[in-house]
Amino acid sequence: MGRKGIEILVGLFVLVGILAILFLALKSANLASLSNGSTYEVTARFDNIGGLKMRAPVRSAGVAVGRVKRITFDNKTFQGIVTLELQSQFEFPVDTSAKIVTAGLLGDQYISLEPGGDDKNLAAGGVIKSTQSALVLENLIGQFLYSKAAEGGGDAKGGDTKGGGDVKPAPEKATKK
């Protein structure tokens, strides 16, 4: 193999490396998945969207059925408005509910759709009325700690009562006069 053949192989190796980096970049930006077929948009309102990002997947029964297209804020209701772009091949009843869930304990957040039982389907421009906001782990831990502190914080000296806070005072001794 001559010098020219080695240069061609090195060039091909570099090209494959560049393509691999491009593929990884598209995958990490959630741009490489889902086909570019026909879609329709629906919106949902959430009190707290947590860490939901644009282009996050929309799933139903674990299957990707769309993407988050846009996230905006309503100044009147103080809610996040999430526009979902669903693939046309998937139709959902008008009483479908949407909730923001996390993939694993610390994974990315996505929207999970749970179909209802209505005969009519969501159309383009439809609104999902039943929503459940994101569960923020920090808020959950804070509520747990606050409830534990309020349950039976301890005795006056700062020690633990180990009785759940239901300690009865000792009867007073009678004194002679």
Backbone as a printed PyTorch tensor [residue, N CA C, xyz], in Angstrom:
tensor([[[  0.8540,  -1.1640,   0.0000],
         [  0.0000,   0.0000,   0.0000],
         [  0.9040,   1.2320,   0.0000]],

        [[  0.6470,   2.0930,  -0.9390],
         [  1.4760,   3.2850,  -1.0820],
         [  1.0110,   4.4240,  -0.1970]],

        [[  1.7560,   5.4990,  -0.3280],
         [  1.4730,   6.6940,   0.4680],
         [  0.0730,   7.2330,   0.1840]],

        [[ -0.3280,   7.1990,  -1.0750],
         [ -1.6510,   7.7120,  -1.4660],
         [ -2.7670,   6.8800,  -0.8190]],

        [[ -2.6070,   5.5620,  -0.7490],
         [ -3.6100,   4.6910,  -0.1270],
         [ -3.7540,   4.9610,   1.3620]],

        [[ -2.6410,   5.2080,   2.0470],
         [ -2.6850,   5.5210,   3.4910],
         [ -3.3950,   6.8520,   3.7160]],

        [[ -3.1150,   7.8320,   2.8640],
         [ -3.7760,   9.1380,   3.0030],
         [ -5.2900,   9.0150,   2.7950]],

        [[ -5.7060,   8.1770,   1.8710],
         [ -7.1470,   7.9680,   1.6460],
         [ -7.7720,   7.3050,   2.8740]],

        [[ -7.1200,   6.3020,   3.4480],
         [ -7.6520,   5.6360,   4.6470],
         [ -7.7390,   6.5890,   5.8320]],

        [[ -6.7100,   7.4260,   6.0090],
         [ -6.7380,   8.4130,   7.0960],
         [ -7.8780,   9.4090,   6.8720]],

        [[ -8.0640,   9.8420,   5.6420],
         [ -9.1560,  10.7570,   5.3140],
         [-10.5180,  10.1430,   5.6070]],

        [[-10.6870,   8.8590,   5.2470],
         [-11.9530,   8.1740,   5.5450],
         [-12.1690,   8.0340,   7.0480]],

        [[-11.0980,   7.7500,   7.7800],
         [-11.1950,   7.6180,   9.2320],
         [-11.6300,   8.9440,   9.8730]],

        [[-11.0390,  10.0410,   9.4130],
         [-11.4040,  11.3680,   9.9260],
         [-12.8570,  11.6810,   9.5700]],

        [[-13.3010,  11.3530,   8.3680],
         [-14.6880,  11.5960,   7.9510],
         [-15.6690,  10.8090,   8.8160]],

        [[-15.3600,   9.5360,   9.0940],
         [-16.2190,   8.7260,   9.9640],
         [-16.2660,   9.3270,  11.3670]],

        [[-15.1390,   9.8150,  11.8600],
         [-15.1040,  10.4560,  13.1790],
         [-15.9780,  11.6980,  13.2300]],

        [[-15.9140,  12.5260,  12.1850],
         [-16.7440,  13.7390,  12.1260],
         [-18.2240,  13.3690,  12.0750]],

        [[-18.5740,  12.3600,  11.3000],
         [-19.9720,  11.9150,  11.2310],
         [-20.4510,  11.3780,  12.5770]],

        [[-19.5830,  10.6610,  13.2910],
         [-19.9550,  10.1430,  14.6110],
         [-20.1920,  11.2810,  15.5990]],

        [[-19.3510,  12.2980,  15.5720],
         [-19.5320,  13.4540,  16.4640],
         [-20.8180,  14.1930,  16.1140]],

        [[-21.1070,  14.3530,  14.8280],
         [-22.3460,  15.0030,  14.3990],
         [-23.5680,  14.2170,  14.8730]],

        [[-23.5200,  12.8940,  14.7410],
         [-24.6160,  12.0460,  15.2010],
         [-24.8320,  12.2040,  16.7020]],

        [[-23.7630,  12.1890,  17.4910],
         [-23.8780,  12.3570,  18.9410],
         [-24.4270,  13.7340,  19.3080]],

        [[-24.0110,  14.7510,  18.5790],
         [-24.5180,  16.1040,  18.8500],
         [-26.0160,  16.1770,  18.5780]],

        [[-26.4610,  15.5880,  17.4880],
         [-27.8910,  15.5950,  17.1770],
         [-28.6840,  14.7730,  18.1960]],

        [[-28.1370,  13.6530,  18.6270],
         [-28.8230,  12.8180,  19.6280],
         [-28.9510,  13.5520,  20.9530]],

        [[-27.8970,  14.2150,  21.3760],
         [-27.9420,  14.9000,  22.6710],
         [-28.8610,  16.1140,  22.6350]],

        [[-29.0720,  16.6910,  21.4600],
         [-29.9740,  17.8320,  21.3260],
         [-31.3950,  17.3910,  20.9950]],

        [[-31.6700,  16.0870,  21.0230],
         [-32.9910,  15.5250,  20.7170],
         [-33.4690,  15.9070,  19.3190]],

        [[-32.5600,  16.0280,  18.3860],
         [-32.9470,  16.3830,  17.0240],
         [-32.9200,  15.1950,  16.0780]],

        [[-32.3430,  14.0880,  16.4880],
         [-32.1590,  12.9720,  15.5720],
         [-33.3140,  11.9850,  15.5770]],

        [[-34.1840,  12.0290,  16.5660],
         [-35.2480,  11.0370,  16.6130],
         [-36.5720,  11.6290,  16.1650]],

        [[-37.5130,  10.7750,  15.9540],
         [-38.8410,  11.0690,  15.4240],
         [-38.7850,  11.4780,  13.9640]],

        [[-39.6800,  10.9130,  13.2220],
         [-39.7230,  11.2070,  11.7950],
         [-40.3010,  12.5960,  11.5660]],

        [[-40.1030,  13.1000,  10.3810],
         [-40.6170,  14.4190,  10.0300],
         [-41.9530,  14.3050,   9.3110]],

        [[-42.7850,  13.3370,   9.7040],
         [-44.0970,  13.1590,   9.0950],
         [-45.0380,  14.2750,   9.5130]],

        [[-46.2940,  14.1450,   9.1270],
         [-47.2700,  15.1800,   9.4570],
         [-47.5830,  15.1510,  10.9570]],

        [[-47.8080,  16.3340,  11.5040],
         [-48.0570,  16.4900,  12.9390],
         [-49.2340,  17.4250,  13.1550]],

        [[-49.7120,  17.4490,  14.3960],
         [-50.7090,  18.4290,  14.8120],
         [-50.3430,  18.9220,  16.1960]],

        [[-50.7630,  20.1350,  16.5280],
         [-50.3900,  20.7630,  17.7910],
         [-51.5650,  20.8060,  18.7580]],

        [[-51.2810,  20.5380,  20.0210],
         [-52.2260,  20.7310,  21.1150],
         [-51.4880,  21.4570,  22.2280]],

        [[-52.2230,  22.1010,  23.1090],
         [-51.5910,  22.8180,  24.2180],
         [-52.0790,  22.2710,  25.5470]],

        [[-51.2540,  22.4850,  26.5620],
         [-51.5990,  22.0950,  27.9240],
         [-51.0260,  23.1550,  28.8650]],

        [[-51.7470,  23.4210,  29.9570],
         [-51.3090,  24.4090,  30.9460],
         [-50.8720,  23.6960,  32.2160]],

        [[-49.7210,  24.1140,  32.7490],
         [-49.1780,  23.5170,  33.9620],
         [-48.8450,  24.6200,  34.9620]],

        [[-49.0740,  24.3300,  36.2500],
         [-48.6980,  25.2780,  37.2940],
         [-47.1860,  25.3430,  37.4670]],

        [[-46.4980,  24.2260,  37.2220],
         [-45.0480,  24.1750,  37.3600],
         [-44.5180,  23.1900,  36.3240]],

        [[-43.6720,  23.6660,  35.4170],
         [-43.1300,  22.7680,  34.4060],
         [-41.7960,  22.1660,  34.8290]],

        [[-41.2710,  22.5430,  35.9910],
         [-40.0170,  21.9790,  36.4770],
         [-38.8890,  22.2360,  35.4990]],

        [[-38.1760,  21.1870,  35.1070],
         [-37.0500,  21.3080,  34.1890],
         [-37.3860,  20.8680,  32.7780]],

        [[-38.6540,  20.9250,  32.4100],
         [-39.0610,  20.5230,  31.0620],
         [-38.4170,  21.4490,  30.0360]],

        [[-37.9320,  20.8780,  28.9450],
         [-37.2520,  21.6600,  27.9170],
         [-37.9500,  21.4900,  26.5840]],

        [[-37.7170,  22.4640,  25.7060],
         [-38.2290,  22.3310,  24.3510],
         [-37.5780,  21.1140,  23.7070]],

        [[-38.2910,  20.4660,  22.8290],
         [-37.8790,  19.2440,  22.1250],
         [-37.8770,  18.0180,  23.0270]],

        [[-38.3770,  18.1500,  24.2670],
         [-38.4970,  16.9850,  25.1440],
         [-39.5350,  16.0470,  24.5520]],

        [[-39.3780,  14.7440,  24.7580],
         [-40.3380,  13.8080,  24.1740],
         [-41.7040,  13.8710,  24.8450]],

        [[-42.7130,  13.5400,  24.0720],
         [-44.0680,  13.3150,  24.5760],
         [-44.3090,  11.8280,  24.3760]],

        [[-44.6580,  11.1360,  25.4650],
         [-44.8190,   9.6830,  25.3950],
         [-46.1940,   9.2650,  25.8870]],

        [[-46.6480,   8.1610,  25.3380],
         [-47.8600,   7.5190,  25.8210],
         [-47.5590,   6.0280,  25.8670]],

        [[-47.7720,   5.4170,  27.0140],
         [-47.4580,   4.0040,  27.2330],
         [-45.9890,   3.7070,  26.9300]],

        [[-45.1190,   4.6970,  27.1630],
         [-43.6940,   4.5270,  26.9450],
         [-43.2310,   4.7370,  25.5170]],

        [[-44.1650,   4.9940,  24.5970],
         [-43.8280,   5.1660,  23.1860],
         [-43.7940,   6.6580,  22.8620]],

        [[-42.7350,   7.1020,  22.1890],
         [-42.6320,   8.5110,  21.7880],
         [-43.6780,   8.8050,  20.7170]],

        [[-44.5780,   9.7620,  21.0190],
         [-45.6530,  10.1070,  20.0880],
         [-45.5570,  11.5560,  19.6210]],

        [[-44.5700,  12.2840,  20.1410],
         [-44.4270,  13.6790,  19.7540],
         [-43.2940,  14.3490,  20.4990]],

        [[-43.2830,  15.6840,  20.4050],
         [-42.2480,  16.5070,  21.0370],
         [-42.8730,  17.7730,  21.6140]],

        [[-42.1800,  18.3600,  22.5830],
         [-42.5720,  19.6740,  23.0990],
         [-42.0790,  20.6990,  22.0890]],

        [[-42.9960,  21.4600,  21.5280],
         [-42.6140,  22.4310,  20.4980],
         [-42.2880,  23.7940,  21.0810]],

        [[-43.0840,  24.2290,  22.0750],
         [-42.9060,  25.5800,  22.5970],
         [-43.3400,  25.6240,  24.0530]],

        [[-42.6560,  26.4420,  24.8450],
         [-43.0170,  26.6660,  26.2440],
         [-43.1020,  28.1720,  26.4490]],

        [[-44.2760,  28.6340,  26.8880],
         [-44.4640,  30.0660,  27.1400],
         [-45.0850,  30.2620,  28.5140]],

        [[-45.1900,  31.5140,  28.9270],
         [-45.7440,  31.8530,  30.2380],
         [-46.9500,  32.7540,  30.0540]],

        [[-48.0420,  32.4380,  30.7490],
         [-49.2490,  33.2560,  30.7040],
         [-49.2150,  34.2460,  31.8640]],

        [[-49.1490,  35.5340,  31.5520],
         [-49.0630,  36.5680,  32.5870],
         [-50.3420,  36.7380,  33.3860]],

        [[-51.4600,  36.2480,  32.8920],
         [-52.7290,  36.4040,  33.6080],
         [-52.9680,  35.2700,  34.5970]],

        [[-52.6960,  34.0390,  34.1800],
         [-52.9510,  32.8940,  35.0670],
         [-51.6900,  32.4160,  35.7750]],

        [[-50.5380,  32.9640,  35.3830],
         [-49.2380,  32.5870,  35.9600],
         [-48.9750,  31.0890,  35.8080]],

        [[-49.2920,  30.5760,  34.6380],
         [-49.0640,  29.1710,  34.3260],
         [-48.1510,  29.0560,  33.1180]],

        [[-47.4940,  27.9040,  33.0320],
         [-46.7090,  27.6070,  31.8550],
         [-47.6000,  26.9870,  30.7990]],

        [[-47.5030,  27.4710,  29.5820],
         [-48.2810,  26.9260,  28.4720],
         [-47.3180,  26.1280,  27.5970]],

        [[-47.5920,  24.8430,  27.4730],
         [-46.7220,  23.9480,  26.7140],
         [-47.4560,  23.5330,  25.4420]],

        [[-46.8390,  23.7860,  24.3060],
         [-47.3960,  23.3720,  23.0270],
         [-46.7420,  22.0590,  22.6270]],

        [[-47.5720,  21.0530,  22.4030],
         [-47.0950,  19.7240,  22.0360],
         [-47.3110,  19.5020,  20.5540]],

        [[-46.3110,  18.9340,  19.9030],
         [-46.4140,  18.5880,  18.4960],
         [-46.5060,  17.0660,  18.4240]],

        [[-47.7120,  16.5720,  18.1380],
         [-47.9650,  15.1230,  18.1130],
         [-47.9950,  14.6130,  16.6850]],

        [[-47.4940,  13.4160,  16.4830],
         [-47.5320,  12.8100,  15.1550],
         [-48.9710,  12.4720,  14.7910]],

        [[-49.3280,  12.7220,  13.5490],
         [-50.7110,  12.5440,  13.0860],
         [-51.2070,  11.1120,  13.2050]],

        [[-50.3160,  10.1500,  13.1740],
         [-50.7430,   8.7480,  13.2500],
         [-51.2690,   8.3790,  14.6290]],

        [[-51.0040,   9.2390,  15.6360],
         [-51.4910,   8.9760,  16.9910],
         [-52.6240,   9.9370,  17.3160]],

        [[-53.7970,   9.3760,  17.6180],
         [-54.9530,  10.1850,  17.9750],
         [-55.3200,   9.9060,  19.4270]],

        [[-55.6300,  10.9740,  20.1600],
         [-55.9660,  10.8530,  21.5760],
         [-57.3410,  11.4510,  21.8350]],

        [[-58.1060,  10.8460,  22.7600],
         [-59.4230,  11.3940,  23.1130],
         [-59.3060,  12.7830,  23.7370]],

        [[-60.3930,  13.5560,  23.6840],
         [-60.3740,  14.9220,  24.2180],
         [-60.1830,  14.9510,  25.7330]],

        [[-60.4900,  13.8520,  26.4270],
         [-60.3110,  13.8340,  27.8830],
         [-58.9690,  13.2130,  28.2970]],

        [[-58.0030,  13.2660,  27.4040],
         [-56.6520,  12.7870,  27.7000],
         [-56.0200,  13.6830,  28.7650]],

        [[-55.2440,  13.0750,  29.6530],
         [-54.5430,  13.8670,  30.6670],
         [-53.0520,  13.8610,  30.3640]],

        [[-52.3830,  14.9440,  30.7620],
         [-50.9440,  15.0870,  30.5390],
         [-50.2720,  15.3610,  31.8730]],

        [[-49.1420,  14.7040,  32.0950],
         [-48.3690,  14.9990,  33.2940],
         [-46.8900,  15.0190,  32.9640]],

        [[-46.1680,  15.8260,  33.7000],
         [-44.7290,  15.9370,  33.5050],
         [-44.0700,  14.9480,  34.4480]],

        [[-43.3110,  14.0180,  33.8850],
         [-42.6450,  12.9920,  34.6820],
         [-41.1520,  13.0070,  34.3860]],

        [[-40.4070,  12.3530,  35.2520],
         [-38.9570,  12.2990,  35.1150],
         [-38.5380,  10.8920,  34.7320]],

        [[-37.6270,  10.7890,  33.7930],
         [-37.0790,   9.4960,  33.3850],
         [-36.0580,   9.0770,  34.4310]],

        [[-36.4240,   8.1440,  35.2930],
         [-35.5250,   7.7240,  36.3660],
         [-35.5510,   8.7160,  37.5080]],

        [[-34.6290,   8.5700,  38.4460],
         [-34.6130,   9.4330,  39.6250],
         [-34.1330,  10.8370,  39.2930]],

        [[-33.0880,  10.9500,  38.5010],
         [-32.5280,  12.2600,  38.1830],
         [-32.4490,  12.5050,  36.6830]],

        [[-33.2760,  11.8180,  35.9030],
         [-33.2140,  11.9400,  34.4510],
         [-33.9290,  13.1650,  33.9250]],

        [[-33.9750,  13.2690,  32.5970],
         [-34.6700,  14.3740,  31.9410],
         [-36.1730,  14.2330,  32.1240]],

        [[-36.8580,  15.3560,  32.0410],
         [-38.3070,  15.3300,  32.1720],
         [-38.9530,  15.2630,  30.7930]],

        [[-40.1080,  14.6150,  30.7480],
         [-40.8770,  14.5110,  29.5130],
         [-42.3520,  14.5430,  29.8760]],

        [[-43.2030,  14.6340,  28.8740],
         [-44.6510,  14.6640,  29.1040],
         [-45.2250,  13.2920,  28.7920]],

        [[-46.0080,  12.7860,  29.7250],
         [-46.6760,  11.5090,  29.5610],
         [-48.1590,  11.7730,  29.3290]],

        [[-48.6890,  11.2100,  28.2640],
         [-50.1130,  11.3410,  27.9620],
         [-50.8340,  10.0670,  28.3660]],

        [[-51.9340,  10.2380,  29.0830],
         [-52.7730,   9.1050,  29.4660],
         [-54.1290,   9.2890,  28.8100]],

        [[-54.4440,   8.4430,  27.8240],
         [-55.6930,   8.6050,  27.0830],
         [-56.9210,   8.4240,  27.9750]],

        [[-57.9510,   9.1810,  27.6590],
         [-59.2230,   9.0490,  28.3580],
         [-60.1230,   8.0800,  27.6190]],

        [[-61.4280,   8.1980,  27.8320],
         [-62.3660,   7.2720,  27.2200],
         [-63.3860,   7.9210,  26.3150]],

        [[-63.2150,   9.2050,  25.9960],
         [-64.1810,   9.9190,  25.1730],
         [-64.1430,   9.4210,  23.7310]],

        [[-65.2770,   9.5600,  23.0440],
         [-65.3590,   9.1450,  21.6460],
         [-64.7110,  10.1500,  20.7050]],

        [[-64.7210,  11.4500,  21.0760],
         [-64.1350,  12.4860,  20.2320],
         [-62.6330,  12.5560,  20.4810]],

        [[-61.8800,  12.8430,  19.4290],
         [-60.4300,  12.9470,  19.5300],
         [-59.9750,  14.4010,  19.5500]],

        [[-58.7920,  14.6240,  20.1240],
         [-58.1760,  15.9470,  20.0960],
         [-57.8830,  16.3190,  18.6540]],

        [[-58.1730,  17.5520,  18.2940],
         [-57.8800,  18.0330,  16.9520],
         [-56.7480,  19.0440,  17.0330]],

        [[-56.2490,  19.4430,  15.8870],
         [-55.2060,  20.4660,  15.8480],
         [-55.7130,  21.7160,  16.5570]],

        [[-54.9010,  22.2630,  17.4410],
         [-55.2890,  23.4390,  18.2090],
         [-56.0620,  23.1090,  19.4700]],

        [[-56.2550,  21.8310,  19.7570],
         [-56.9930,  21.4180,  20.9420],
         [-56.2310,  21.7020,  22.2280]],

        [[-56.9420,  21.6050,  23.3400],
         [-56.3590,  21.8770,  24.6490],
         [-56.5600,  20.6640,  25.5450]],

        [[-55.4780,  20.2320,  26.1740],
         [-55.5660,  19.1680,  27.1740],
         [-55.8860,  19.8390,  28.4990]],

        [[-57.0650,  19.5520,  29.0390],
         [-57.5310,  20.2520,  30.2380],
         [-57.0080,  19.6360,  31.5360]],

        [[-56.8490,  18.3370,  31.5800],
         [-56.4080,  17.6560,  32.7920],
         [-54.8850,  17.5110,  32.7720]],

        [[-54.2070,  18.2740,  33.6310],
         [-52.7480,  18.2310,  33.6690],
         [-52.2550,  18.0440,  35.0950]],

        [[-51.0620,  17.4990,  35.2090],
         [-50.3950,  17.3510,  36.5010],
         [-48.9950,  17.9220,  36.3540]],

        [[-48.6700,  18.8800,  37.1960],
         [-47.3830,  19.5610,  37.1040],
         [-46.2340,  18.6520,  37.4890]],

        [[-45.0480,  19.1560,  37.2250],
         [-43.8280,  18.4120,  37.5310],
         [-43.6600,  18.2720,  39.0330]],

        [[-43.1410,  17.1450,  39.4460],
         [-42.8070,  16.9050,  40.8360],
         [-41.3690,  17.3660,  41.0330]],

        [[-41.1910,  18.4360,  41.8090],
         [-39.8600,  18.9870,  42.0270],
         [-39.2690,  18.3080,  43.2550]],

        [[-38.1740,  17.5960,  43.0630],
         [-37.5620,  16.7890,  44.1160],
         [-37.1910,  17.6380,  45.3350]],

        [[-36.6790,  18.8400,  45.1110],
         [-36.2860,  19.7080,  46.2240],
         [-37.4880,  20.0840,  47.0810]],

        [[-38.6270,  20.3760,  46.4430],
         [-39.8430,  20.7130,  47.1960],
         [-40.3330,  19.5150,  48.0050]],

        [[-40.2700,  18.3380,  47.4150],
         [-40.7110,  17.1230,  48.0940],
         [-39.8580,  16.8440,  49.3280]],

        [[-38.5540,  16.9840,  49.1990],
         [-37.6570,  16.7720,  50.3390],
         [-37.9150,  17.8170,  51.4150]],

        [[-38.1130,  19.0640,  51.0090],
         [-38.4040,  20.1320,  51.9650],
         [-39.6920,  19.8790,  52.7240]],

        [[-40.7320,  19.4290,  52.0460],
         [-41.9990,  19.1260,  52.7120],
         [-41.8390,  17.9710,  53.6830]],

        [[-41.0740,  16.9570,  53.2980],
         [-40.8350,  15.8100,  54.1740],
         [-40.1040,  16.2470,  55.4420]],

        [[-39.0540,  17.0330,  55.2820],
         [-38.2860,  17.4880,  56.4500],
         [-39.1320,  18.3880,  57.3470]],

        [[-39.9280,  19.2650,  56.7530],
         [-40.7800,  20.1470,  57.5320],
         [-41.8150,  19.3520,  58.3180]],

        [[-42.4160,  18.3320,  57.6900],
         [-43.4250,  17.5350,  58.3900],
         [-42.8000,  16.7340,  59.5260]],

        [[-41.5790,  16.2370,  59.3280],
         [-40.8910,  15.5040,  60.3950],
         [-40.5340,  16.4340,  61.5540]],

        [[-40.1480,  17.6480,  61.2450],
         [-39.8070,  18.6070,  62.2940],
         [-41.0520,  19.0150,  63.0760]],

        [[-42.1940,  19.1140,  62.3900],
         [-43.4250,  19.5260,  63.0500],
         [-44.0510,  18.3960,  63.8610]],

        [[-43.7220,  17.1420,  63.5210],
         [-44.2990,  15.9900,  64.2130],
         [-43.9650,  15.9480,  65.6930]],

        [[-42.7190,  16.0380,  66.0330],
         [-42.3290,  15.9320,  67.4320],
         [-40.9020,  16.3310,  67.6190]],

        [[-40.6000,  17.5150,  67.3060],
         [-39.2460,  18.0320,  67.2910],
         [-38.3410,  17.6220,  68.4190]],

        [[-38.8030,  17.3660,  69.6180],
         [-37.9070,  16.9930,  70.7110],
         [-38.3230,  17.6620,  72.0030]],

        [[-37.5240,  17.4520,  73.0730],
         [-37.8440,  18.0630,  74.3570],
         [-37.2140,  19.4400,  74.4560]],

        [[-37.4170,  20.1110,  75.5830],
         [-36.9630,  21.4790,  75.7630],
         [-35.4480,  21.5880,  75.7590]],

        [[-34.7440,  20.5230,  76.1220],
         [-33.2870,  20.5690,  76.1710],
         [-32.6670,  20.2630,  74.8160]],

        [[-33.4870,  19.9950,  73.8000],
         [-32.9650,  19.7280,  72.4730],
         [-32.7390,  18.2510,  72.2190]],

        [[-33.0270,  17.4020,  73.1690],
         [-32.8410,  15.9660,  72.9680],
         [-34.0530,  15.3630,  72.2970]],

        [[-33.9190,  14.1540,  71.8570],
         [-35.0100,  13.4520,  71.1860],
         [-35.8410,  12.7260,  72.2250]],

        [[-37.1420,  12.7830,  72.0900],
         [-38.0210,  12.1460,  73.0740],
         [-38.2700,  10.6880,  72.7560]],

        [[-38.0330,  10.2440,  71.5360],
         [-38.2240,   8.8680,  71.0750],
         [-39.6390,   8.3610,  71.3010]],

        [[-40.4890,   9.1830,  71.7470],
         [-41.8570,   8.7400,  71.9580],
         [-42.7980,   9.3940,  70.9770]],

        [[-42.2850,  10.0490,  69.9740],
         [-43.1300,  10.6800,  68.9730],
         [-43.6830,  12.0020,  69.4450]],

        [[-43.1840,  12.5520,  70.5410],
         [-43.6210,  13.8620,  70.9910],
         [-44.7920,  13.8110,  71.9510]],

        [[-45.3170,  12.6460,  72.2890],
         [-46.4560,  12.5470,  73.1930],
         [-45.9650,  12.2160,  74.5970]],

        [[-45.2150,  13.0970,  75.1870],
         [-44.6600,  12.8660,  76.5120],
         [-45.5260,  13.5880,  77.5300]],

        [[-45.9870,  12.8500,  78.5540],
         [-46.8190,  13.4420,  79.5940],
         [-45.9170,  13.9410,  80.7120]],

        [[-46.2310,  15.0780,  81.2970],
         [-45.4090,  15.5870,  82.3920],
         [-45.5680,  14.7110,  83.6260]],

        [[-44.4870,  14.6260,  84.3970],
         [-44.5270,  13.8320,  85.6380],
         [-45.4420,  14.5330,  86.6340]],

        [[-46.1780,  13.7540,  87.4370],
         [-47.0580,  14.3870,  88.4210],
         [-46.2210,  15.1470,  89.4530]],

        [[-46.7600,  16.2820,  89.8610],
         [-46.0310,  17.0930,  90.8440],
         [-46.1410,  16.4640,  92.2180]],

        [[-45.0590,  16.6010,  92.9740],
         [-45.0500,  16.0660,  94.3400],
         [-45.7700,  17.0360,  95.2580]],

        [[-46.5310,  16.4610,  96.1650],
         [-47.2440,  17.2930,  97.1310],
         [-46.2350,  17.8310,  98.1340]],

        [[-46.3470,  19.0580,  98.4650],
         [-45.4440,  19.6430,  99.4560],
         [-46.2260,  19.9340, 100.7180]],

        [[-45.5760,  19.7440, 101.8730],
         [-46.2240,  20.0160, 103.1580],
         [-45.9940,  21.4450, 103.5280]],

        [[-47.0070,  22.0360, 104.1310],
         [-46.8840,  23.4110, 104.6000],
         [-47.0180,  23.4780, 106.0530]]])
